[in-house]
């Protein structure tokens, strides 16, 4: 099959044909999960640039409105998650309603403008974006081909876990059966995953024995493994495991991402995860729907924020629990405390 991991082992960059079509289904301002998680997955396989050589940001033959904010978001947030180069589908027009290029970006002047501004901003702020890109994950989600074969809806619990964790302010990654087998052999994770402190297995009833052995070794080295739902009932052939492991009591499989988000504080407190910068509401509580990633750039804190909900959110950036001000490097806007985040419009403070 098409395996991003195997291609990552033979190439000098990660390639893909990814899409993030505009839609506000399921309460999101756009369907951000698949593309952002895909880039995070590829970067977890090897520390190489990601090239989306067919960036599909508007559905073919779509004649509905597409806000420019969506287009800017696709390019900027893609870069935040590891995309370093892209070509856009598709730079031509067609006035035939049945053509694949009908409704494309060249029919939409506001979207062309947003694409140009995103490109200029990414070049102007390349050092800052690179700093965030080069962060290594502290949390990895298990992606098991054995479970993918055994459970047709495996993507559902993994997606819910990823969506919730994505709003925790921690860089996410993925770890595979193949990487766990290598961990058992070599005694260490791949370079991009060596800062991982927590591995989350969501709804994974099957896994090779080397995956279980690797997770157990990771736990014994000081990492934490959290199981959500029915996990590790047997190997890839359904045979029960004879060797017991102690990953602690399994938590319920998430019924929805927002409900799981409410439980994250206890999970994150149980793993030695560094979060010197947090983003909260003005009430000091965690904010659902706002992705943020923080890094140190030229000895100063740097935070990228994006509101994926359909309504604005007012947030505060806190360092060691204290609200701080800053300047948005994208717009030049300054604030001494709170920030109003418009849906899909990133802020780099």
CSV table of C-alpha atoms in Angstrom, one decimal:
chain,number,residue,atom,x,y,z
A,1,UNK,CA,0.0,0.0,0.0
A,2,UNK,CA,1.0,3.7,0.0
A,3,UNK,CA,3.0,3.9,3.3
A,4,UNK,CA,4.3,7.3,4.3
A,5,UNK,CA,6.7,5.6,6.7
A,6,UNK,CA,8.3,3.4,4.0
A,7,UNK,CA,8.5,6.4,1.6
A,8,UNK,CA,10.1,8.4,4.4
A,9,UNK,CA,12.8,5.8,4.8
A,10,UNK,CA,13.9,6.0,1.1
A,11,UNK,CA,13.4,9.6,0.2
A,12,UNK,CA,15.0,13.0,1.2
A,13,UNK,CA,11.6,14.6,1.8
A,14,UNK,CA,8.0,13.6,2.6
A,15,UNK,CA,5.6,14.0,-0.3
A,16,UNK,CA,1.8,13.9,-0.4
A,17,UNK,CA,-1.3,15.0,-2.2
A,18,UNK,CA,-3.3,16.4,0.8
A,19,UNK,CA,-6.6,18.3,1.0
A,20,UNK,CA,-8.3,20.6,3.4
A,21,UNK,CA,-11.6,21.6,1.8
A,22,UNK,CA,-13.6,24.5,3.2
A,23,UNK,CA,-16.5,23.3,5.3
A,24,UNK,CA,-17.8,24.2,8.8
A,25,UNK,CA,-19.2,20.8,9.4
A,26,UNK,CA,-19.0,19.2,12.9
A,27,UNK,CA,-18.7,22.7,14.5
A,28,UNK,CA,-15.2,23.5,13.0
A,29,UNK,CA,-14.5,26.5,10.9
A,30,UNK,CA,-12.7,24.1,8.5
A,31,UNK,CA,-11.9,20.4,8.6
A,32,UNK,CA,-8.4,20.8,9.9
A,33,UNK,CA,-7.8,17.3,11.4
A,34,UNK,CA,-6.7,15.2,8.5
A,35,UNK,CA,-4.2,17.5,7.0
A,36,UNK,CA,-2.6,18.7,10.2
A,37,UNK,CA,-2.4,15.2,11.6
A,38,UNK,CA,-1.0,13.9,8.3
A,39,UNK,CA,1.9,16.4,8.4
A,40,UNK,CA,2.5,15.5,12.1
A,41,UNK,CA,2.5,11.8,11.1
A,42,UNK,CA,5.0,12.3,8.3
A,43,UNK,CA,7.4,14.4,10.4
A,44,UNK,CA,7.3,11.7,13.1
A,45,UNK,CA,8.5,9.1,10.6
A,46,UNK,CA,11.7,11.1,9.7
A,47,UNK,CA,13.0,14.7,10.3
A,48,UNK,CA,12.6,15.9,6.7
A,49,UNK,CA,10.6,18.6,4.9
A,50,UNK,CA,7.0,17.9,3.8
A,51,UNK,CA,6.1,18.8,0.2
A,52,UNK,CA,2.4,18.8,-0.6
A,53,UNK,CA,2.7,18.7,-4.4
A,54,UNK,CA,-1.1,18.9,-4.9
A,55,UNK,CA,-2.5,21.2,-2.2
A,56,UNK,CA,-6.2,20.7,-2.6
A,57,UNK,CA,-7.8,23.5,-0.7
A,58,UNK,CA,-11.0,24.0,-2.7
A,59,UNK,CA,-13.2,21.1,-3.8
A,60,UNK,CA,-13.4,20.6,-7.6
A,61,UNK,CA,-16.6,22.0,-9.2
A,62,UNK,CA,-17.4,23.9,-6.0
A,63,UNK,CA,-19.3,27.1,-6.8
A,64,UNK,CA,-20.1,28.1,-3.2
A,65,UNK,CA,-18.2,30.9,-1.5
A,66,UNK,CA,-14.8,30.1,0.1
A,67,UNK,CA,-13.5,32.7,2.6
A,68,UNK,CA,-10.0,34.0,2.0
A,69,UNK,CA,-9.3,33.2,5.7
A,70,UNK,CA,-9.6,29.5,4.9
A,71,UNK,CA,-6.9,29.7,2.1
A,72,UNK,CA,-4.5,31.6,4.4
A,73,UNK,CA,-5.1,29.1,7.2
A,74,UNK,CA,-4.3,26.1,4.9
A,75,UNK,CA,-0.9,27.5,4.0
A,76,UNK,CA,0.1,29.0,7.4
A,77,UNK,CA,-1.1,26.2,9.6
A,78,UNK,CA,0.3,23.6,7.2
A,79,UNK,CA,3.7,25.2,7.7
A,80,UNK,CA,3.3,25.2,11.4
A,81,UNK,CA,2.7,21.4,11.2
A,82,UNK,CA,5.7,20.7,9.0
A,83,UNK,CA,4.8,21.6,5.4
A,84,UNK,CA,7.8,23.3,3.9
A,85,UNK,CA,6.8,23.5,0.2
A,86,UNK,CA,3.6,23.2,-1.8
A,87,UNK,CA,2.0,23.6,-5.2
A,88,UNK,CA,-1.7,24.5,-5.4
A,89,UNK,CA,-4.5,22.7,-7.2
A,90,UNK,CA,-5.1,24.3,-9.5
A,91,UNK,CA,-3.7,27.4,-11.2
A,92,UNK,CA,-6.0,27.6,-14.1
A,93,UNK,CA,-9.6,28.5,-15.0
A,94,UNK,CA,-12.4,26.7,-16.7
A,95,UNK,CA,-15.9,27.9,-17.6
A,96,UNK,CA,-17.2,24.4,-18.1
A,97,UNK,CA,-19.2,23.4,-15.0
A,98,UNK,CA,-18.1,19.8,-15.4
A,99,UNK,CA,-14.4,20.4,-15.6
A,100,UNK,CA,-12.1,19.4,-12.7
A,101,UNK,CA,-10.8,23.0,-12.6
A,102,UNK,CA,-14.2,24.7,-12.4
A,103,UNK,CA,-14.6,26.8,-9.2
A,104,UNK,CA,-10.8,26.7,-8.6
A,105,UNK,CA,-8.8,29.4,-6.8
A,106,UNK,CA,-8.2,31.5,-10.0
A,107,UNK,CA,-11.9,32.2,-10.1
A,108,UNK,CA,-11.6,33.7,-6.6
A,109,UNK,CA,-9.6,37.0,-6.3
A,110,UNK,CA,-9.9,37.2,-2.5
A,111,UNK,CA,-8.4,33.7,-2.2
A,112,UNK,CA,-5.6,34.5,-4.7
A,113,UNK,CA,-4.8,37.5,-2.5
A,114,UNK,CA,-4.8,35.3,0.7
A,115,UNK,CA,-2.5,32.8,-0.9
A,116,UNK,CA,0.0,35.5,-1.9
A,117,UNK,CA,-0.1,37.1,1.6
A,118,UNK,CA,0.5,33.7,3.2
A,119,UNK,CA,3.5,33.0,1.0
A,120,UNK,CA,5.0,36.4,1.7
A,121,UNK,CA,4.4,36.1,5.5
A,122,UNK,CA,5.9,32.6,5.5
A,123,UNK,CA,9.1,33.9,3.8
A,124,UNK,CA,9.2,37.0,6.0
A,125,UNK,CA,8.8,34.9,9.2
A,126,UNK,CA,10.6,31.7,8.0
A,127,UNK,CA,13.0,31.7,11.0
A,128,UNK,CA,10.1,31.8,13.5
A,129,UNK,CA,8.1,29.2,11.6
A,130,UNK,CA,11.2,27.0,11.4
A,131,UNK,CA,11.7,27.2,15.2
A,132,UNK,CA,8.1,25.9,15.7
A,133,UNK,CA,8.5,23.2,13.0
A,134,UNK,CA,11.7,21.9,14.6
A,135,UNK,CA,10.0,21.2,17.9
A,136,UNK,CA,10.0,17.5,18.6
A,137,UNK,CA,6.8,15.9,19.9
A,138,UNK,CA,6.3,15.3,23.6
A,139,UNK,CA,3.1,13.2,23.0
A,140,UNK,CA,2.7,10.4,20.4
A,141,UNK,CA,-0.4,8.6,19.4
A,142,UNK,CA,0.0,4.9,18.6
A,143,UNK,CA,-0.9,4.1,15.0
A,144,UNK,CA,-1.0,0.3,14.6
A,145,UNK,CA,-1.5,-1.4,11.2
A,146,UNK,CA,-2.6,-4.5,13.1
A,147,UNK,CA,-5.5,-2.7,14.6
A,148,UNK,CA,-6.2,-0.9,11.2
A,149,UNK,CA,-6.8,-4.4,9.7
A,150,UNK,CA,-8.8,-5.7,12.7
A,151,UNK,CA,-11.0,-2.6,13.4
A,152,UNK,CA,-12.6,-0.7,10.5
A,153,UNK,CA,-13.4,2.4,12.6
A,154,UNK,CA,-9.9,2.7,14.2
A,155,UNK,CA,-9.5,6.3,12.9
A,156,UNK,CA,-12.5,7.4,15.1
A,157,UNK,CA,-10.9,7.0,18.6
A,158,UNK,CA,-7.5,8.1,17.3
A,159,UNK,CA,-9.1,11.2,15.8
A,160,UNK,CA,-10.9,12.1,19.0
A,161,UNK,CA,-7.8,11.7,21.0
A,162,UNK,CA,-5.7,13.8,18.6
A,163,UNK,CA,-8.3,16.6,18.4
A,164,UNK,CA,-8.4,16.9,22.2
A,165,UNK,CA,-4.7,16.7,22.6
A,166,UNK,CA,-4.1,19.2,19.8
A,167,UNK,CA,-5.5,22.0,22.1
A,168,UNK,CA,-3.2,21.2,25.0
A,169,UNK,CA,-0.3,23.3,23.7
A,170,UNK,CA,2.0,20.3,23.2
A,171,UNK,CA,3.5,19.2,19.8
A,172,UNK,CA,2.0,15.9,18.8
A,173,UNK,CA,3.4,13.0,16.9
A,174,UNK,CA,2.7,9.4,16.0
A,175,UNK,CA,4.5,6.1,16.7
A,176,UNK,CA,4.0,3.0,14.6
A,177,UNK,CA,4.3,-0.8,15.1
A,178,UNK,CA,7.4,-0.7,12.9
A,179,UNK,CA,9.0,2.0,15.1
A,180,UNK,CA,8.2,0.1,18.3
A,181,UNK,CA,9.8,-3.0,16.9
A,182,UNK,CA,13.0,-1.0,16.2
A,183,UNK,CA,12.8,0.5,19.7
A,184,UNK,CA,12.9,-3.1,21.1
A,185,UNK,CA,15.9,-3.9,18.9
A,186,UNK,CA,17.9,-0.6,19.4
A,187,UNK,CA,16.7,0.6,22.8
A,188,UNK,CA,15.7,4.1,21.7
A,189,UNK,CA,13.0,5.8,19.6
A,190,UNK,CA,13.8,7.5,16.3
A,191,UNK,CA,15.4,11.0,16.5
A,192,UNK,CA,12.1,12.9,16.0
A,193,UNK,CA,10.4,11.0,18.8
A,194,UNK,CA,13.1,11.1,21.5
A,195,UNK,CA,11.4,13.8,23.5
A,196,UNK,CA,8.2,11.8,23.8
A,197,UNK,CA,7.1,11.5,27.4
A,198,UNK,CA,3.6,10.1,26.8
A,199,UNK,CA,2.2,7.5,24.3
A,200,UNK,CA,-1.6,7.3,23.9
A,201,UNK,CA,-3.1,4.2,22.5
A,202,UNK,CA,-6.7,4.8,21.6
A,203,UNK,CA,-9.0,1.9,20.8
A,204,UNK,CA,-6.2,-0.5,19.7
A,205,UNK,CA,-7.4,-4.1,20.4
A,206,UNK,CA,-4.6,-5.6,18.2
A,207,UNK,CA,-0.9,-5.0,18.1
A,208,UNK,CA,2.2,-7.0,17.3
A,209,UNK,CA,4.1,-8.4,20.3
A,210,UNK,CA,7.0,-6.2,19.6
A,211,UNK,CA,4.7,-3.2,20.0
A,212,UNK,CA,3.6,-4.3,23.4
A,213,UNK,CA,7.2,-5.0,24.4
A,214,UNK,CA,8.3,-1.6,23.1
A,215,UNK,CA,5.6,0.2,25.0
A,216,UNK,CA,6.6,-1.7,28.2
A,217,UNK,CA,10.2,-0.8,27.7
A,218,UNK,CA,9.2,2.8,27.1
A,219,UNK,CA,7.3,2.8,30.4
A,220,UNK,CA,10.3,1.2,32.3
A,221,UNK,CA,12.5,4.0,30.9
A,222,UNK,CA,10.3,6.6,32.6
A,223,UNK,CA,7.7,7.3,29.9
A,224,UNK,CA,3.9,7.0,30.4
A,225,UNK,CA,1.5,4.9,28.4
A,226,UNK,CA,-2.2,5.7,28.5
A,227,UNK,CA,-4.8,3.3,27.0
A,228,UNK,CA,-8.2,4.5,26.0
A,229,UNK,CA,-10.8,1.8,25.6
A,230,UNK,CA,-10.2,-1.8,24.6
A,231,UNK,CA,-6.4,-2.1,23.9
A,232,UNK,CA,-4.0,-5.0,23.4
A,233,UNK,CA,-6.4,-7.9,23.7
A,234,UNK,CA,-4.2,-9.9,21.3
A,235,UNK,CA,-1.5,-9.7,18.7
A,236,UNK,CA,-2.0,-9.1,15.0
A,237,UNK,CA,-3.4,-12.7,14.6
A,238,UNK,CA,-5.8,-12.3,17.6
A,239,UNK,CA,-3.8,-14.6,19.8
A,240,UNK,CA,-3.8,-13.5,23.5
A,241,UNK,CA,-0.6,-12.2,25.1
A,242,UNK,CA,1.0,-14.4,27.7
A,243,UNK,CA,3.2,-11.7,29.1
A,244,UNK,CA,1.3,-9.1,31.3
A,245,UNK,CA,2.1,-5.4,31.2
A,246,UNK,CA,1.3,-2.7,33.6
A,247,UNK,CA,0.1,0.4,31.7
A,248,UNK,CA,-2.3,1.2,34.5
A,249,UNK,CA,-6.1,1.0,34.3
A,250,UNK,CA,-7.5,1.8,30.9
A,251,UNK,CA,-9.6,4.9,30.5
A,252,UNK,CA,-12.9,4.8,28.6
A,253,UNK,CA,-12.6,5.3,24.8
A,254,UNK,CA,-13.5,9.0,24.1
A,255,UNK,CA,-17.1,9.4,23.0
A,256,UNK,CA,-16.2,12.9,21.7
A,257,UNK,CA,-13.1,15.0,21.6
A,258,UNK,CA,-14.4,17.9,23.7
A,259,UNK,CA,-15.4,15.5,26.5
A,260,UNK,CA,-11.9,13.9,26.5
A,261,UNK,CA,-10.3,17.4,26.4
A,262,UNK,CA,-11.9,18.1,29.8
A,263,UNK,CA,-10.0,15.1,31.3
A,264,UNK,CA,-6.6,16.1,29.9
A,265,UNK,CA,-5.2,17.9,32.9
A,266,UNK,CA,-5.0,14.8,35.0
A,267,UNK,CA,-3.4,12.8,32.1
A,268,UNK,CA,-0.8,15.5,31.4
A,269,UNK,CA,0.0,16.0,35.0
A,270,UNK,CA,0.9,12.3,35.3
A,271,UNK,CA,3.6,12.7,32.6
A,272,UNK,CA,6.7,14.9,32.8
A,273,UNK,CA,5.6,17.2,29.9
A,274,UNK,CA,7.0,20.7,29.8
A,275,UNK,CA,4.5,23.5,29.2
A,276,UNK,CA,6.0,26.8,30.4
A,277,UNK,CA,3.5,28.6,28.1
A,278,UNK,CA,-0.2,28.0,28.3
A,279,UNK,CA,-3.2,29.6,26.7
A,280,UNK,CA,-6.4,30.0,28.7
A,281,UNK,CA,-9.7,31.9,28.7
A,282,UNK,CA,-9.9,35.1,30.7
A,283,UNK,CA,-11.2,32.9,33.5
A,284,UNK,CA,-7.9,31.1,33.6
A,285,UNK,CA,-9.4,27.8,32.3
A,286,UNK,CA,-8.2,25.7,29.3
A,287,UNK,CA,-9.8,26.8,26.0
A,288,UNK,CA,-11.5,24.3,23.8
A,289,UNK,CA,-11.0,24.7,20.0
A,290,UNK,CA,-7.8,26.9,20.1
A,291,UNK,CA,-4.6,25.3,18.9
A,292,UNK,CA,-1.4,26.8,20.2
A,293,UNK,CA,2.3,25.8,20.1
A,294,UNK,CA,5.0,27.7,21.9
A,295,UNK,CA,8.8,27.7,21.5
A,296,UNK,CA,11.8,29.8,22.4
A,297,UNK,CA,13.1,31.9,19.5
A,298,UNK,CA,16.1,34.1,20.0
A,299,UNK,CA,15.7,33.7,23.8
A,300,UNK,CA,12.1,35.0,23.8
A,301,UNK,CA,8.8,33.1,23.9
A,302,UNK,CA,7.1,32.6,20.6
A,303,UNK,CA,3.5,31.4,20.4
A,304,UNK,CA,1.4,30.5,17.3
A,305,UNK,CA,-2.4,30.4,18.0
A,306,UNK,CA,-5.3,29.5,15.8
A,307,UNK,CA,-9.0,29.3,16.6
A,308,UNK,CA,-10.7,26.5,14.7
A,309,UNK,CA,-14.2,27.2,16.1
A,310,UNK,CA,-16.8,29.2,14.2
A,311,UNK,CA,-17.0,32.0,16.7
A,312,UNK,CA,-14.3,34.3,18.1
A,313,UNK,CA,-12.5,33.4,21.3
A,314,UNK,CA,-10.8,35.7,23.8
A,315,UNK,CA,-7.7,34.2,25.3
A,316,UNK,CA,-4.7,35.0,27.5
A,317,UNK,CA,-1.2,33.8,27.0
A,318,UNK,CA,0.4,32.8,30.3
A,319,UNK,CA,4.0,32.1,31.2
A,320,UNK,CA,4.4,30.1,34.4
A,321,UNK,CA,0.8,30.9,35.1
A,322,UNK,CA,1.1,34.7,34.7
A,323,UNK,CA,-0.7,36.6,31.8
A,324,UNK,CA,1.7,38.4,29.5
A,325,UNK,CA,1.4,40.8,26.6
A,326,UNK,CA,3.1,40.7,23.2
A,327,UNK,CA,3.0,41.6,19.5
A,328,UNK,CA,1.4,39.7,16.7
A,329,UNK,CA,4.1,39.4,14.1
A,330,UNK,CA,1.6,38.8,11.3
A,331,UNK,CA,-0.6,41.9,11.8
A,332,UNK,CA,1.6,44.1,14.0
A,333,UNK,CA,-1.1,44.2,16.6
A,334,UNK,CA,0.0,44.6,20.2
A,335,UNK,CA,-1.7,43.6,23.4
A,336,UNK,CA,-0.8,43.9,27.1
A,337,UNK,CA,-3.0,40.9,28.1
A,338,UNK,CA,-5.8,39.3,26.1
A,339,UNK,CA,-6.2,38.4,22.4
A,340,UNK,CA,-9.4,38.1,20.4
A,341,UNK,CA,-8.9,35.1,18.0
A,342,UNK,CA,-11.1,35.3,14.9
A,343,UNK,CA,-11.9,31.9,13.4
A,344,UNK,CA,-9.1,30.5,11.1
A,345,UNK,CA,-6.9,33.6,11.3
A,346,UNK,CA,-3.6,32.6,12.9
A,347,UNK,CA,-1.8,34.9,15.4
A,348,UNK,CA,2.0,34.6,15.9
A,349,UNK,CA,2.9,36.4,19.2
